């Protein structure tokens, strides 16, 4: 059976830590000389814009000796109504993996259903698991023992938040999420996380109050208030999120003195985060973005070698 990576479900903590350790090794020691993806091709399909995900995947594939084929949906027959099922049957005959960024998560599920090669979620409305891998790698690099870390996520209970919740609850990292009542993470994600923390021995806390979430946190994380595809809700969302959920110097001062600031990027300075916080000494955002390259290389290698089939 082929293995996809649409979210963290179906993966063990050991597997995810193994992928992260592979990524840390690539970063420290460089990429293997034997080009392990030589002769392999990966298609990257984008329904929405991307800078980090697209470039980091393409560079990762090149470093491992493979070939990448980036496509926007508008240049595919999908945009003229070719069914996902037909597209995926055909692509499976050409390539070794499909990386896709889509509006609706259901599109990815449909892709995975008809694909005989791994499908990797490069962001959907529900999850952004590749971001979650780089986030945990960054926390591990900067904080060491992830089991003693408290992460505070402040803002929209969105795709990035959901993947952070999954990653933390699977791996045993304590997480507190502060979101407005109407924008809390979905019930399905919370219910699952509450099950996963029982096994990993961590804790998930939900609140509407950013100050409660960041108290004693080692990591303060935020994302945009308006995600791609929600542009028409901008005014309504800003009224609810701003300024209460903005990460400011004052909010950071409630976290641990050595707490770091994280953001998946792209960021809106003076909207969800004060410029001095994201530009400041405690900001880990550049390291976090750089780590995307290494975690994506490790993920691809893992899925395209033995870990991809079980
Ligand atoms: N963080 C992230 O996924 O960035 P891009 O939208 O630029 O890929
Ligand atoms: N939540 C954001 C993340 C961008 C990387 C979005 O979906 O637009």
Coordinates of C-alpha atoms and ligand atoms in Angstrom, one line a residue:
X1 CA 0.0 0.0 0.0
X2 CA 1.3 3.4 -0.9
X3 CA 1.9 5.9 1.9
X4 CA 0.8 9.6 1.6
X5 CA 1.6 12.5 3.8
X6 CA -1.7 14.5 4.0
X7 CA -1.3 15.1 7.7
X8 CA 0.4 13.5 10.7
X9 CA -2.3 10.8 11.1
X10 CA -1.0 7.3 10.4
X11 CA 2.6 8.2 11.4
X12 CA 4.3 7.3 14.6
X13 CA 6.2 9.7 16.8
X14 CA 9.4 7.6 16.1
X15 CA 8.9 8.0 12.3
X16 CA 8.5 11.7 12.5
X17 CA 11.5 12.1 14.8
X18 CA 13.5 9.9 12.4
X19 CA 12.6 12.3 9.5
X20 CA 13.5 15.3 11.6
X21 CA 16.8 13.7 12.6
X22 CA 17.5 12.9 8.9
X23 CA 16.9 16.6 8.2
X24 CA 19.2 17.8 11.0
X25 CA 21.9 15.5 9.5
X26 CA 21.5 16.9 6.0
X27 CA 21.8 20.4 7.4
X28 CA 24.9 19.6 9.5
X29 CA 26.7 17.2 7.2
X30 CA 25.5 18.0 3.8
X31 CA 23.5 15.9 1.2
X32 CA 24.5 12.3 0.2
X33 CA 27.0 12.1 -2.7
X34 CA 25.2 9.1 -4.1
X35 CA 22.2 11.2 -5.2
X36 CA 19.6 8.8 -3.8
X37 CA 16.7 10.2 -5.8
X38 CA 18.6 9.9 -9.1
X39 CA 16.1 8.7 -11.8
X40 CA 13.1 9.8 -9.8
X41 CA 10.7 12.6 -10.8
X42 CA 8.4 14.6 -8.6
X43 CA 5.5 16.8 -9.8
X44 CA 4.6 19.8 -7.8
X45 CA 1.0 21.1 -8.3
X46 CA 0.0 24.5 -7.1
X47 CA -3.6 25.9 -6.9
X48 CA -2.3 28.8 -4.8
X49 CA 0.8 31.0 -4.6
X50 CA 4.0 29.7 -2.8
X51 CA 7.5 30.9 -2.3
X52 CA 9.1 28.7 0.5
X53 CA 7.3 25.4 -0.3
X54 CA 7.8 25.5 -4.0
X55 CA 11.5 26.5 -3.9
X56 CA 12.5 24.4 -1.0
X57 CA 10.9 21.2 -2.5
X58 CA 12.6 21.9 -5.9
X59 CA 16.0 22.5 -4.4
X60 CA 15.6 19.5 -2.1
X61 CA 14.8 17.3 -5.1
X62 CA 17.8 18.6 -7.0
X63 CA 20.1 18.1 -4.0
X64 CA 19.0 14.5 -3.8
X65 CA 19.6 13.9 -7.6
X66 CA 15.9 13.9 -8.7
X67 CA 13.9 15.9 -11.1
X68 CA 11.0 18.2 -10.2
X69 CA 8.2 19.4 -12.4
X70 CA 6.4 22.4 -11.0
X71 CA 2.9 23.1 -12.4
X72 CA 0.2 25.6 -11.6
X73 CA -3.3 24.1 -11.9
X74 CA -4.1 26.7 -14.6
X75 CA -1.7 25.1 -17.0
X76 CA -3.1 21.6 -16.4
X77 CA -6.1 20.0 -18.0
X78 CA -7.6 19.9 -14.4
X79 CA -8.5 23.6 -15.0
X80 CA -10.6 22.5 -18.0
X81 CA -12.5 19.9 -16.1
X82 CA -10.4 16.7 -16.4
X83 CA -11.3 14.6 -13.4
X84 CA -8.8 14.3 -10.5
X85 CA -9.1 10.5 -10.8
X86 CA -8.0 10.5 -14.5
X87 CA -5.2 13.1 -13.8
X88 CA -3.8 11.0 -10.9
X89 CA -3.9 7.7 -12.8
X90 CA -1.9 9.3 -15.6
X91 CA 0.6 11.1 -13.3
X92 CA 1.2 8.0 -11.3
X93 CA 2.6 6.4 -14.5
X94 CA 5.1 9.1 -15.0
X95 CA 6.3 10.3 -11.6
X96 CA 7.4 8.9 -8.2
X97 CA 5.6 11.4 -6.0
X98 CA 3.0 14.2 -6.2
X99 CA 3.3 17.3 -4.0
X100 CA 0.2 19.4 -4.1
X101 CA -1.0 22.7 -2.6
X102 CA -4.8 23.0 -2.8
X103 CA -7.7 25.0 -1.6
X104 CA -9.8 22.2 -0.3
X105 CA -8.4 19.3 1.7
X106 CA -10.9 17.0 0.0
X107 CA -9.0 17.6 -3.3
X108 CA -5.9 16.0 -1.7
X109 CA -7.9 13.1 -0.4
X110 CA -9.3 12.5 -3.9
X111 CA -5.8 12.8 -5.3
X112 CA -4.4 10.3 -2.8
X113 CA -7.3 7.9 -3.6
X114 CA -6.4 7.6 -7.2
X115 CA -2.6 7.8 -6.9
X116 CA -0.3 4.8 -6.8
X117 CA 2.6 7.1 -5.8
X118 CA 2.9 9.1 -2.5
X119 CA 0.9 12.4 -2.4
X120 CA 2.3 15.1 -0.1
X121 CA 0.3 17.9 1.3
X122 CA 2.0 21.2 0.4
X123 CA -0.8 23.1 2.3
X124 CA -4.6 22.7 2.2
X125 CA -7.3 24.7 4.0
X126 CA -7.0 22.1 6.8
X127 CA -3.4 21.2 7.3
X128 CA 0.2 22.3 6.5
X129 CA 2.2 19.2 7.7
X130 CA 5.4 20.1 5.8
X131 CA 5.5 23.3 7.8
X132 CA 4.9 21.3 11.0
X133 CA 8.0 19.2 10.3
X134 CA 10.2 22.3 9.9
X135 CA 8.6 23.8 13.0
X136 CA 9.5 20.9 15.2
X137 CA 13.0 20.7 13.8
X138 CA 13.6 24.3 14.6
X139 CA 12.2 23.9 18.2
X140 CA 14.5 20.9 18.6
X141 CA 17.6 22.8 17.3
X142 CA 16.9 25.8 19.6
X143 CA 15.5 24.2 22.7
X144 CA 17.0 20.7 22.8
X145 CA 14.6 18.4 24.6
X146 CA 11.3 18.9 23.0
X147 CA 9.4 17.1 25.8
X148 CA 10.1 20.0 28.2
X149 CA 8.9 22.7 25.8
X150 CA 5.7 24.6 25.9
X151 CA 4.5 26.1 22.6
X152 CA 1.9 28.9 22.6
X153 CA 0.0 29.5 19.3
X154 CA -1.8 32.8 19.2
X155 CA -4.3 33.6 16.4
X156 CA -6.4 31.8 13.9
X157 CA -7.1 28.1 14.4
X158 CA -6.1 27.5 10.8
X159 CA -4.1 25.0 8.7
X160 CA -0.7 25.9 10.2
X161 CA -2.2 25.7 13.8
X162 CA -3.8 22.3 13.1
X163 CA -0.5 20.8 11.9
X164 CA 1.3 22.3 14.9
X165 CA -1.3 20.8 17.2
X166 CA -1.0 17.4 15.5
X167 CA 2.9 17.5 15.6
X168 CA 3.0 18.6 19.2
X169 CA 0.5 16.2 20.5
X170 CA 2.0 13.3 18.6
X171 CA 5.6 14.0 19.7
X172 CA 4.9 15.0 23.3
X173 CA 5.2 18.8 23.2
X174 CA 2.9 20.8 25.4
X175 CA 0.8 23.3 23.3
X176 CA -1.6 26.1 24.3
X177 CA -3.7 27.7 21.6
X178 CA -5.3 31.1 22.0
X179 CA -8.0 31.9 19.4
X180 CA -11.2 33.8 19.3
X181 CA -14.3 31.7 20.0
X182 CA -15.4 31.6 16.4
X183 CA -11.9 30.7 15.1
X184 CA -10.8 27.9 17.4
X185 CA -9.2 24.9 15.8
X186 CA -11.8 22.4 14.5
X187 CA -13.3 19.9 17.0
X188 CA -12.0 16.9 15.0
X189 CA -8.4 18.1 15.4
X190 CA -8.9 18.8 19.1
X191 CA -10.5 15.4 19.8
X192 CA -7.7 13.6 18.0
X193 CA -5.0 15.7 19.8
X194 CA -6.6 14.9 23.2
X195 CA -6.3 11.2 22.3
X196 CA -2.7 11.5 21.1
X197 CA -1.5 13.5 24.2
X198 CA -2.6 10.6 26.3
X199 CA 0.0 8.4 24.6
X200 CA 2.7 11.0 24.2
X201 CA 2.3 12.4 27.7
X202 CA 1.9 16.0 26.7
X203 CA -0.9 18.5 27.1
X204 CA -3.2 20.6 24.9
X205 CA -4.8 23.7 26.3
X206 CA -7.4 25.9 24.6
X207 CA -8.2 29.5 25.5
X208 CA -9.5 32.7 24.1
X209 CA -6.9 34.7 26.1
X210 CA -3.4 35.1 24.5
X211 CA -1.9 36.1 27.8
X212 CA -3.0 32.8 29.4
X213 CA -1.5 30.9 26.5
X214 CA 1.9 32.5 26.4
X215 CA 2.6 32.5 30.2
X216 CA 5.7 30.4 30.7
X217 CA 5.9 29.5 27.0
X218 CA 9.2 28.6 25.4
X219 CA 7.9 29.3 21.9
X220 CA 5.3 31.9 20.8
X221 CA 3.9 31.1 17.4
X222 CA 1.5 33.0 15.2
X223 CA 0.2 33.0 11.6
X224 CA -1.8 35.4 9.4
X225 CA -5.3 36.3 10.4
X226 CA -6.5 35.9 6.8
X227 CA -5.3 32.8 4.9
X228 CA -5.2 32.3 1.2
X229 CA -8.7 31.8 -0.1
X230 CA -10.3 33.9 2.8
X231 CA -9.6 37.3 1.3
X232 CA -13.2 38.4 1.2
X233 CA -13.5 37.8 5.0
X234 CA -10.6 40.2 5.6
X235 CA -12.5 43.0 7.2
X236 CA -14.6 40.8 9.4
X237 CA -11.6 38.8 10.6
X238 CA -9.5 41.9 11.4
X239 CA -12.2 43.3 13.6
X240 CA -12.1 40.1 15.6
X241 CA -8.4 39.4 15.7
X242 CA -6.9 42.8 15.8
X243 CA -5.3 44.0 18.1
X244 CA -6.1 41.3 20.7
X245 CA -4.2 38.5 19.0
X246 CA -1.3 40.5 17.7
X247 CA 2.1 39.2 19.1
X248 CA 3.7 42.3 20.7
X249 CA 6.8 42.9 22.8
X250 CA 4.4 43.1 25.7
X251 CA 2.9 39.7 25.0
X252 CA 6.4 38.2 24.5
X253 CA 7.4 39.5 27.9
X254 CA 4.9 37.2 29.6
X255 CA 6.6 34.1 28.0
X256 CA 9.9 32.7 29.4
X257 CA 12.8 35.2 29.1
X258 CA 14.5 33.0 26.5
X259 CA 11.3 32.3 24.5
X260 CA 11.5 32.4 20.8
X261 CA 9.1 33.8 18.2
X262 CA 8.0 31.6 15.3
X263 CA 5.9 32.3 12.2
X264 CA 5.5 30.1 9.1
X265 CA 5.7 33.2 6.8
X266 CA 4.7 35.2 4.8
X267 CA 4.0 37.6 7.7
X268 CA 2.1 40.9 7.9
X269 CA 4.1 43.2 10.2
X270 CA 2.0 45.3 12.5
X271 CA -1.0 43.0 11.8
X272 CA -0.5 39.6 13.5
X273 CA 3.0 40.5 14.8
X274 CA 4.8 43.7 15.9
X275 CA 7.7 44.4 13.6
X276 CA 10.2 44.6 16.4
X277 CA 9.3 41.0 17.5
X278 CA 9.6 39.3 14.1
X279 CA 12.8 41.4 13.3
X280 CA 14.2 41.0 16.7
X281 CA 16.8 38.8 18.4
X282 CA 14.2 36.2 19.6
X283 CA 12.8 35.6 16.2
X284 CA 13.5 32.2 14.8
X285 CA 11.6 32.7 11.5
X286 CA 14.6 32.7 9.2
X287 CA 15.9 29.4 10.7
X288 CA 12.4 28.0 10.5
X289 CA 12.0 28.9 6.8
X290 CA 15.5 27.6 6.1
X291 CA 14.7 24.3 7.7
X292 CA 11.9 23.7 5.2
X293 CA 14.6 22.6 2.7
X294 CA 16.0 19.9 5.0
X295 CA 12.7 18.5 6.3
X296 CA 11.3 18.3 2.8
X297 CA 14.4 16.5 1.5
X298 CA 14.2 14.1 4.5
X299 CA 10.4 13.5 4.0
X300 CA 10.8 12.7 0.3
X301 CA 13.7 10.4 0.9
X302 CA 11.8 8.6 3.6
X303 CA 8.6 8.2 1.5
X304 CA 10.5 7.2 -1.7
X305 CA 12.6 4.6 0.1
X306 CA 11.4 1.9 2.5
X307 CA 9.3 4.1 4.8
X308 CA 6.9 4.8 1.9
X309 CA 5.5 1.3 1.7
X310 CA 4.3 -0.9 4.5
Ligands
LIG1 N1 5.2 28.9 4.9 C1 4.9 28.6 3.6 O1 4.4 27.5 3.3 O2 5.3 29.5 2.7 P1 4.9 29.6 1.2 O3 3.4 29.9 1.1 O4 5.7 30.7 0.6 O5 5.2 28.3 0.5
LIG2 N1 -2.4 30.1 6.9 C1 -1.7 30.5 5.8 C2 -0.3 29.9 5.7 C3 0.5 30.3 4.5 C4 1.8 29.5 4.4 C5 -2.5 30.3 4.5 O1 -3.1 29.3 4.4 O2 -2.5 31.2 3.7

